PDB file of C-alpha atoms in Angstrom:
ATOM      1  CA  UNK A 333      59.258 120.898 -17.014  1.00 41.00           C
ATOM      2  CA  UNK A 334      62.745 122.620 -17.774  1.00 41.00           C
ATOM      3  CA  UNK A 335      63.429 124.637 -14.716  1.00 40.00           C
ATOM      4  CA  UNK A 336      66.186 127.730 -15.012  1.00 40.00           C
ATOM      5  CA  UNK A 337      68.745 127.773 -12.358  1.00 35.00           C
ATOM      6  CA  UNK A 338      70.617 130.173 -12.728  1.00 34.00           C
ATOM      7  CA  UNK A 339      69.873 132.934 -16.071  1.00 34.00           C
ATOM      8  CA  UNK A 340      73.381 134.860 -15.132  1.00 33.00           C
ATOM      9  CA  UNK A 341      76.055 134.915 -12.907  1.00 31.00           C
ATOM     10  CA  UNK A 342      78.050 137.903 -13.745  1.00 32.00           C
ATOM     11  CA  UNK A 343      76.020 140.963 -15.539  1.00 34.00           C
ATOM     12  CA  UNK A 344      77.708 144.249 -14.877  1.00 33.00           C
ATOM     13  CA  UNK A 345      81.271 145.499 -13.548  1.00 34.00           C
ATOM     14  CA  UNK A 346      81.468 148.771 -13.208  1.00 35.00           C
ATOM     15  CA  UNK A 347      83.933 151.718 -11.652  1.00 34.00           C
ATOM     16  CA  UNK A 348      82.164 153.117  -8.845  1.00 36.00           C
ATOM     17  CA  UNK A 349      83.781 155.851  -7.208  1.00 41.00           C
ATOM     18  CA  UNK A 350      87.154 154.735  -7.534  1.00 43.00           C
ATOM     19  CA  UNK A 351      85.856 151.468  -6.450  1.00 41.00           C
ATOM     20  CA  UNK A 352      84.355 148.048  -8.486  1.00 38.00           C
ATOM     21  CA  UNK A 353      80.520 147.086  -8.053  1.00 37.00           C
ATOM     22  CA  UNK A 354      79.564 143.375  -9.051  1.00 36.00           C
ATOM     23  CA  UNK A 355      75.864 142.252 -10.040  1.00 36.00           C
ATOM     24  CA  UNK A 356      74.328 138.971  -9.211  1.00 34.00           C
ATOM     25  CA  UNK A 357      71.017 137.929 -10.663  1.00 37.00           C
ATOM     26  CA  UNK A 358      69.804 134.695  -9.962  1.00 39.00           C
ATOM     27  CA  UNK A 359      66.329 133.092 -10.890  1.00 40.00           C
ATOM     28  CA  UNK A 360      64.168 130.272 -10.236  1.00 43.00           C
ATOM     29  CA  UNK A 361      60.934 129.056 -11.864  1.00 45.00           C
ATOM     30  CA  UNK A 362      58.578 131.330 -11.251  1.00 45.00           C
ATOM     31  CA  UNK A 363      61.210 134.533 -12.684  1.00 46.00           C
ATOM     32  CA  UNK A 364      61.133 136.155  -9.418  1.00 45.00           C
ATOM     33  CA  UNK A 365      64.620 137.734  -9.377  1.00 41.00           C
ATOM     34  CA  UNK A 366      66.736 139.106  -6.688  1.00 40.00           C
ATOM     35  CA  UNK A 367      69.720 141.359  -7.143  1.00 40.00           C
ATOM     36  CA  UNK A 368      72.523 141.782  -4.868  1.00 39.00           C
ATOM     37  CA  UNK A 369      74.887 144.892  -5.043  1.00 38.00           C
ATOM     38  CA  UNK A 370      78.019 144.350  -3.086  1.00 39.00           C
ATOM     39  CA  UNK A 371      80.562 147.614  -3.254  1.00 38.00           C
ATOM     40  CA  UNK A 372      84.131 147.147  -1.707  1.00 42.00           C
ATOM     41  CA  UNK A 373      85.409 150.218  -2.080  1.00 42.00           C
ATOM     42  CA  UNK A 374      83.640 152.229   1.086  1.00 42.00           C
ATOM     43  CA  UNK A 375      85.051 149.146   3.375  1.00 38.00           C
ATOM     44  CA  UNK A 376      88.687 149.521   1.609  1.00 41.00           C
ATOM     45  CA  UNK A 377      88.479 153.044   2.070  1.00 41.00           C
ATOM     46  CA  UNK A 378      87.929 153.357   5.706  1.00 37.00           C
ATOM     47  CA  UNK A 379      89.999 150.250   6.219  1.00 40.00           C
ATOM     48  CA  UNK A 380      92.959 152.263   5.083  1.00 38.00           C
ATOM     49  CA  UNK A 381      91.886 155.194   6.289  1.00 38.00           C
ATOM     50  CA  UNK A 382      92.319 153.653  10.055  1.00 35.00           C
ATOM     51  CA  UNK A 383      95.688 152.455   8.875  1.00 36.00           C
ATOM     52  CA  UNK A 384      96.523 155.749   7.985  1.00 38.00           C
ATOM     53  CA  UNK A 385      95.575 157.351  11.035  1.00 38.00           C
ATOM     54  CA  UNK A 386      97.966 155.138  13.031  1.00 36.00           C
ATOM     55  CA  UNK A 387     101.082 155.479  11.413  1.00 39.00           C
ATOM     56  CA  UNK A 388     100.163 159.224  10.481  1.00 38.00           C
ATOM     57  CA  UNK A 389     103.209 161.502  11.137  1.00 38.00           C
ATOM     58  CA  UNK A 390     101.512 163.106  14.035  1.00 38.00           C
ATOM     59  CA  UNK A 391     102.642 159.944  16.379  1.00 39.00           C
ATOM     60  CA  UNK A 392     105.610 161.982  17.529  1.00 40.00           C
ATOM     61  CA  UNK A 393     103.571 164.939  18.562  1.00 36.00           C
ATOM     62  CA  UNK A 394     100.612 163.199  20.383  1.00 36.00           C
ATOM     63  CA  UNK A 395     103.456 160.459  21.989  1.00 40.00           C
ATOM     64  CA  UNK A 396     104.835 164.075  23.564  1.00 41.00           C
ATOM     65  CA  UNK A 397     101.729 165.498  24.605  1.00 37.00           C
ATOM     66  CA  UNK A 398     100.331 162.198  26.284  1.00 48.00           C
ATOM     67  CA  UNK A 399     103.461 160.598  28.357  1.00 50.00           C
ATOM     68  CA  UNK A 400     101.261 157.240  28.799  1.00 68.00           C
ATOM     69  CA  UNK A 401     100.749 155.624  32.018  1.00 88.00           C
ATOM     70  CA  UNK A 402     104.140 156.545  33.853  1.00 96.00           C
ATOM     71  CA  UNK A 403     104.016 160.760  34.708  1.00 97.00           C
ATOM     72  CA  UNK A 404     106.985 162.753  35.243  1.00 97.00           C
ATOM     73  CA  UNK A 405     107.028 162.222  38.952  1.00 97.00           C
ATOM     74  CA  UNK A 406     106.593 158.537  38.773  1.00 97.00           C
ATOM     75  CA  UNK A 407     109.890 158.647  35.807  1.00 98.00           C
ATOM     76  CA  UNK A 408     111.913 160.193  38.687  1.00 98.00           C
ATOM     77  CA  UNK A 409     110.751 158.364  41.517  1.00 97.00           C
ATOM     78  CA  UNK A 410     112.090 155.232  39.397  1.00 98.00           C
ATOM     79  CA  UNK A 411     115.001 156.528  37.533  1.00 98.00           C
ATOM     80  CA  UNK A 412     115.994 157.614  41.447  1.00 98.00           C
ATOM     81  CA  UNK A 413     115.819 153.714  42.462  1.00 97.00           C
ATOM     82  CA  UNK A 414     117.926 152.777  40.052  1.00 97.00           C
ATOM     83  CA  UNK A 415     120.651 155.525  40.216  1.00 96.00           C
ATOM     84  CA  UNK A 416     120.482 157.071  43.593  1.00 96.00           C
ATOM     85  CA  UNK A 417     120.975 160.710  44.115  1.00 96.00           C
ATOM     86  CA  UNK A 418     119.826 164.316  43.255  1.00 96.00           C
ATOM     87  CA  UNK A 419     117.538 164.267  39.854  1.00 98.00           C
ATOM     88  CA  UNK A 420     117.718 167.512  38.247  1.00 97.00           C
ATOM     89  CA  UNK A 421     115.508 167.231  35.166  1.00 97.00           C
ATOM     90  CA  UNK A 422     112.995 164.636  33.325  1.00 98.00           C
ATOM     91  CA  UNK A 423     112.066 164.810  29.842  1.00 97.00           C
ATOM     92  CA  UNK A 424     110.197 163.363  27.595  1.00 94.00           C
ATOM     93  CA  UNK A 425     112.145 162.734  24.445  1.00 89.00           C
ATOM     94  CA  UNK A 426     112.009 160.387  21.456  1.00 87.00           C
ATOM     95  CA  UNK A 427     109.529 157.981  22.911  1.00 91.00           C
ATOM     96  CA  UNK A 428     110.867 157.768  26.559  1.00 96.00           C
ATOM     97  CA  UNK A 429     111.709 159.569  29.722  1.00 98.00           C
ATOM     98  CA  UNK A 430     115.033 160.625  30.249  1.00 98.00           C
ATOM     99  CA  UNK A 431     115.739 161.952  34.278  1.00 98.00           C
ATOM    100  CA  UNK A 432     119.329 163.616  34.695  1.00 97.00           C
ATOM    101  CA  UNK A 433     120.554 162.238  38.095  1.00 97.00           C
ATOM    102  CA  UNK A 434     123.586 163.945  39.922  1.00 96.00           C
ATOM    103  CA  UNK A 435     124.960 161.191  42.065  1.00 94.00           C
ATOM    104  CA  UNK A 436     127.466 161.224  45.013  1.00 87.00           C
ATOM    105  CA  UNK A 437     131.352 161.997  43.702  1.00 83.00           C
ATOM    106  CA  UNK A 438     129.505 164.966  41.985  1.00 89.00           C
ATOM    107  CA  UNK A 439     128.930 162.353  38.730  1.00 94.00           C
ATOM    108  CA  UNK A 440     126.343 162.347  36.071  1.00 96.00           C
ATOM    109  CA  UNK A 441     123.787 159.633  34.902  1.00 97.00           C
ATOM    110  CA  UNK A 442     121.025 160.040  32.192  1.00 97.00           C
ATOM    111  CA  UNK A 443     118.503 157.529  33.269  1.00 98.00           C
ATOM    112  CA  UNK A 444     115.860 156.378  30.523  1.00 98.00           C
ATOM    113  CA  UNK A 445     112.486 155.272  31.347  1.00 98.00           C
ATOM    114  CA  UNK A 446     109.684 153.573  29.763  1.00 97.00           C
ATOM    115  CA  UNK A 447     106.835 156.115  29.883  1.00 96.00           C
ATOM    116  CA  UNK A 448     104.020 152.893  29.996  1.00 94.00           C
ATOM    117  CA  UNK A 449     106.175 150.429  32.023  1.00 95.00           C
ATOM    118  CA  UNK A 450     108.299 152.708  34.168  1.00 96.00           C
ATOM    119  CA  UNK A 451     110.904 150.176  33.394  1.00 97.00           C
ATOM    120  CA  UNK A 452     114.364 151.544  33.277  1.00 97.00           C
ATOM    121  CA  UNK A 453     115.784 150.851  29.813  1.00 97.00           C
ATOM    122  CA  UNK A 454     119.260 152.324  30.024  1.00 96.00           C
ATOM    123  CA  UNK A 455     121.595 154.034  32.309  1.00 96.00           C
ATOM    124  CA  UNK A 456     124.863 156.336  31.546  1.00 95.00           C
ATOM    125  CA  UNK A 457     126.977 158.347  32.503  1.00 94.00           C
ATOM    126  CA  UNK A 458     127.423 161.766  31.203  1.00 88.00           C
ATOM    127  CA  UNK A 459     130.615 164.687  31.464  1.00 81.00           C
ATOM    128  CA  UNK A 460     128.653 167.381  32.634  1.00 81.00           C
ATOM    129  CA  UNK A 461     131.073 169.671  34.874  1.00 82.00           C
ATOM    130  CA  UNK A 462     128.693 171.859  36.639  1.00 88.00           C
ATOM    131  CA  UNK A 463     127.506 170.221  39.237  1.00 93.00           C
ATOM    132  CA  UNK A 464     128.564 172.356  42.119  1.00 92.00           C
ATOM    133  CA  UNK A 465     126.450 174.830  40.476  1.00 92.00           C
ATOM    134  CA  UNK A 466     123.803 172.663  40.921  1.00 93.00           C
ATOM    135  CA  UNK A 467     123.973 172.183  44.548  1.00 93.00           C
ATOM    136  CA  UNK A 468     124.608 175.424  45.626  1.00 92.00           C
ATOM    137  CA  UNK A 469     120.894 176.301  43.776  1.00 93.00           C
ATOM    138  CA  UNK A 470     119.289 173.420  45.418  1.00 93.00           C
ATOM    139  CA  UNK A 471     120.978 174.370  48.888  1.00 92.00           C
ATOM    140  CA  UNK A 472     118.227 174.634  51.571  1.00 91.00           C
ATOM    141  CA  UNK A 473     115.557 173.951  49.214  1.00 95.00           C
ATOM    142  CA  UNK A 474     112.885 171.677  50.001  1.00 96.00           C
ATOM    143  CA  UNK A 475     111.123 170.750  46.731  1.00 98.00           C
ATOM    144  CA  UNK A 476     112.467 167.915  44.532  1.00 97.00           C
ATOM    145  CA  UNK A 477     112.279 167.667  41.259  1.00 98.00           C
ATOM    146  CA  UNK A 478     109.778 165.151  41.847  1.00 98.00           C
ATOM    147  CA  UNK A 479     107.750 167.654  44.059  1.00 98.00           C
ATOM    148  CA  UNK A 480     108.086 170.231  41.320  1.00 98.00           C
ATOM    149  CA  UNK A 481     106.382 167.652  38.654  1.00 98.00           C
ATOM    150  CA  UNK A 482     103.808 166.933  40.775  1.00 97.00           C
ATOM    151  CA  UNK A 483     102.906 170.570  41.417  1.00 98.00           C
ATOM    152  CA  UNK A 484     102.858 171.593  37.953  1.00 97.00           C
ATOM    153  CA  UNK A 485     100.750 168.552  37.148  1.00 96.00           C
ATOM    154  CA  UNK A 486      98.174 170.937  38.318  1.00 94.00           C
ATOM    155  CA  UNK A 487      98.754 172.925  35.122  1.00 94.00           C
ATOM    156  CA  UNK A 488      98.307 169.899  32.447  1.00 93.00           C
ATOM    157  CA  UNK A 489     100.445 166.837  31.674  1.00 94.00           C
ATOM    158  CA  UNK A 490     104.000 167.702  32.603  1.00 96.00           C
ATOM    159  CA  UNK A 491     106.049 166.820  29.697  1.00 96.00           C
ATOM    160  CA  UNK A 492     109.380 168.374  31.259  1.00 97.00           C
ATOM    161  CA  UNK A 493     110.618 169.263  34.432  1.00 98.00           C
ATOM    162  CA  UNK A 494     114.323 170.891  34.843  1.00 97.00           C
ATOM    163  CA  UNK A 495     116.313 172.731  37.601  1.00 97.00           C
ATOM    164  CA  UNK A 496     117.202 176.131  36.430  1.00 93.00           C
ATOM    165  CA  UNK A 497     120.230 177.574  38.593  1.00 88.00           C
ATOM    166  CA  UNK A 498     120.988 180.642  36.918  1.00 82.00           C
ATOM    167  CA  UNK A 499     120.729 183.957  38.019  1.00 70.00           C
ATOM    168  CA  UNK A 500     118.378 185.146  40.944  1.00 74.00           C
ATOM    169  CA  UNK A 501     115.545 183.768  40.301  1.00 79.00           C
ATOM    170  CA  UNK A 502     116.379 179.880  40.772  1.00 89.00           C
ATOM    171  CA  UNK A 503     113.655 176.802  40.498  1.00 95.00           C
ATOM    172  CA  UNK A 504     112.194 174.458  38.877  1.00 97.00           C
ATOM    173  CA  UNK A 505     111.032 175.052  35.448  1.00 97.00           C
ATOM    174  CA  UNK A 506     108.420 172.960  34.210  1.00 98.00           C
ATOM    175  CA  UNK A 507     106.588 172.185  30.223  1.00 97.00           C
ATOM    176  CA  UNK A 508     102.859 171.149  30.576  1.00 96.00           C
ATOM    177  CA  UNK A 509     101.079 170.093  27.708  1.00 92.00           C
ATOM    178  CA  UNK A 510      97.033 170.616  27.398  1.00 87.00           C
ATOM    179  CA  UNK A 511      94.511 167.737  25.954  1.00 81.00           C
ATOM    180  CA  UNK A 512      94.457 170.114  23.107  1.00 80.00           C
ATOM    181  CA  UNK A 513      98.441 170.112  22.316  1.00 78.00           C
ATOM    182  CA  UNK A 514      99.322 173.575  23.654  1.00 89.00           C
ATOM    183  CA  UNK A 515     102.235 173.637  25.504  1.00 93.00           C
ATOM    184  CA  UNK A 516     102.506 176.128  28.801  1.00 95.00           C
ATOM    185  CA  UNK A 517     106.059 176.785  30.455  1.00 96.00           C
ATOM    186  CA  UNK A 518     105.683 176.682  34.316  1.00 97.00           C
ATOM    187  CA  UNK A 519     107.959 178.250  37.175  1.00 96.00           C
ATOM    188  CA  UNK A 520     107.889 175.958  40.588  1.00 97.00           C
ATOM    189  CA  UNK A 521     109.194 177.399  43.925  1.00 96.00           C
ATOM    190  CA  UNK A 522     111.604 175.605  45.215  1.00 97.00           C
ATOM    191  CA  UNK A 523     110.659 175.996  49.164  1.00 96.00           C
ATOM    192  CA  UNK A 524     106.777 176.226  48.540  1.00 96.00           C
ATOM    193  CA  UNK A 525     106.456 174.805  45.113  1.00 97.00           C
ATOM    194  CA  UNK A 526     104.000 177.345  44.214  1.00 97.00           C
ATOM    195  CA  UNK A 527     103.629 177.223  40.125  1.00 97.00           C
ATOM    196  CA  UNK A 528     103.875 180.677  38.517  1.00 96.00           C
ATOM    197  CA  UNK A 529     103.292 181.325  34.768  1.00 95.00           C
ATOM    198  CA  UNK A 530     106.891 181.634  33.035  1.00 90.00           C
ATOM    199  CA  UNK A 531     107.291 185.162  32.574  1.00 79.00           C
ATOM    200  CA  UNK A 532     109.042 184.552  28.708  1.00 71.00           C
ATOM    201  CA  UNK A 533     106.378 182.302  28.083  1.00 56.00           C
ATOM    202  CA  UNK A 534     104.412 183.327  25.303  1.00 50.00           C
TER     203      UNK A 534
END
């Protein structure tokens, strides 16, 4: 008795929502058949999709909102180990901390940290010219920068932390960023590092 194998391999291609769709039917002797649908498309789709998502342009933004591992405090806590002396700001900027360190001899050093290491990954030094400025604000104050970070941390993740010294109304002024993006502007006391609401922040 002839017995069929196989009756046909290929029987349909077809454009399925952007997408191909191949048949398979396959028979024995007793012409029970069994068809198999297989559709690639969905699987590409979301395959690229995820690919998408990663290297979406939004990186930037959610690399800003969510420092990593290494906080604000913890950036000048290390970028202070390296280059002793009076940090003045931290900021997160293009994909790393940078902490502003006035050392002794009244000179400045930008200090960049890895914000998931807390490695340092560079040190210079920079021409600014104002730092007596700088320590006549900070005279008899008891709140680091550090201090200040941690303080606002209360608020959401602290994104930026920076001494302002002009004026009356000297302290720390601090950036927090919420889970959801939005970005609050922070005032810290620099004797009881109580956090006030900026009062120009919208």
């Amino acid at each position: 008795m002839k017995r069929n194998i196989v009756i046909a391999v290929v029987t349909a291609a077809a454009l399925v929502g952007g997408g191909t769709a191949t048949a398979l039917a396959v028979a024995g002797d007793d012409d029970d058949s069994t068809s198999v649908t297989r559709t690639d498309d969905d699987r590409d789709d979301r395959g690229e999709e995820r690919s998408d998502d990663r290297d979406g342009d939004d990186d930037g933004a959610v690399r800003a909102a969510a420092p990593g591992d290494v906080t604000a405090a913890e950036a000048v806590t290390a970028a202070l180990k390296h280059t002793p002396g009076t940090a003045v700001s931290a900021e997160l900027d293009d994909g790393s901390w940078e902490v502003d360190v006035l050392a002794e001899g009244d000179t400045w050093h930008t200090v960049r940290i890895a914000p998931d290491s807390g490695k340092v990954l560079g040190a210079q030094k920079d021409d600014e010219d104002d730092a007596a400025e700088v320590r006549a604000a900070l005279k008899g104050a008891s709140v680091t920068a550090e201090d200040a970070a941690k303080a606002a941390a209360a608020k959401g993740t602290v994104v930026s932390v920076d001494l302002d010294d002009d004026g009356g109304d000297k302290g720390w002024e601090a950036e927090t960023r919420a889970s959801g993006g939005d970005a609050r502007d922070w005032n810290v006391d620099l004797k009881t590092a109580s956090v006030t609401p900026d009062r120009d922040d919208d």
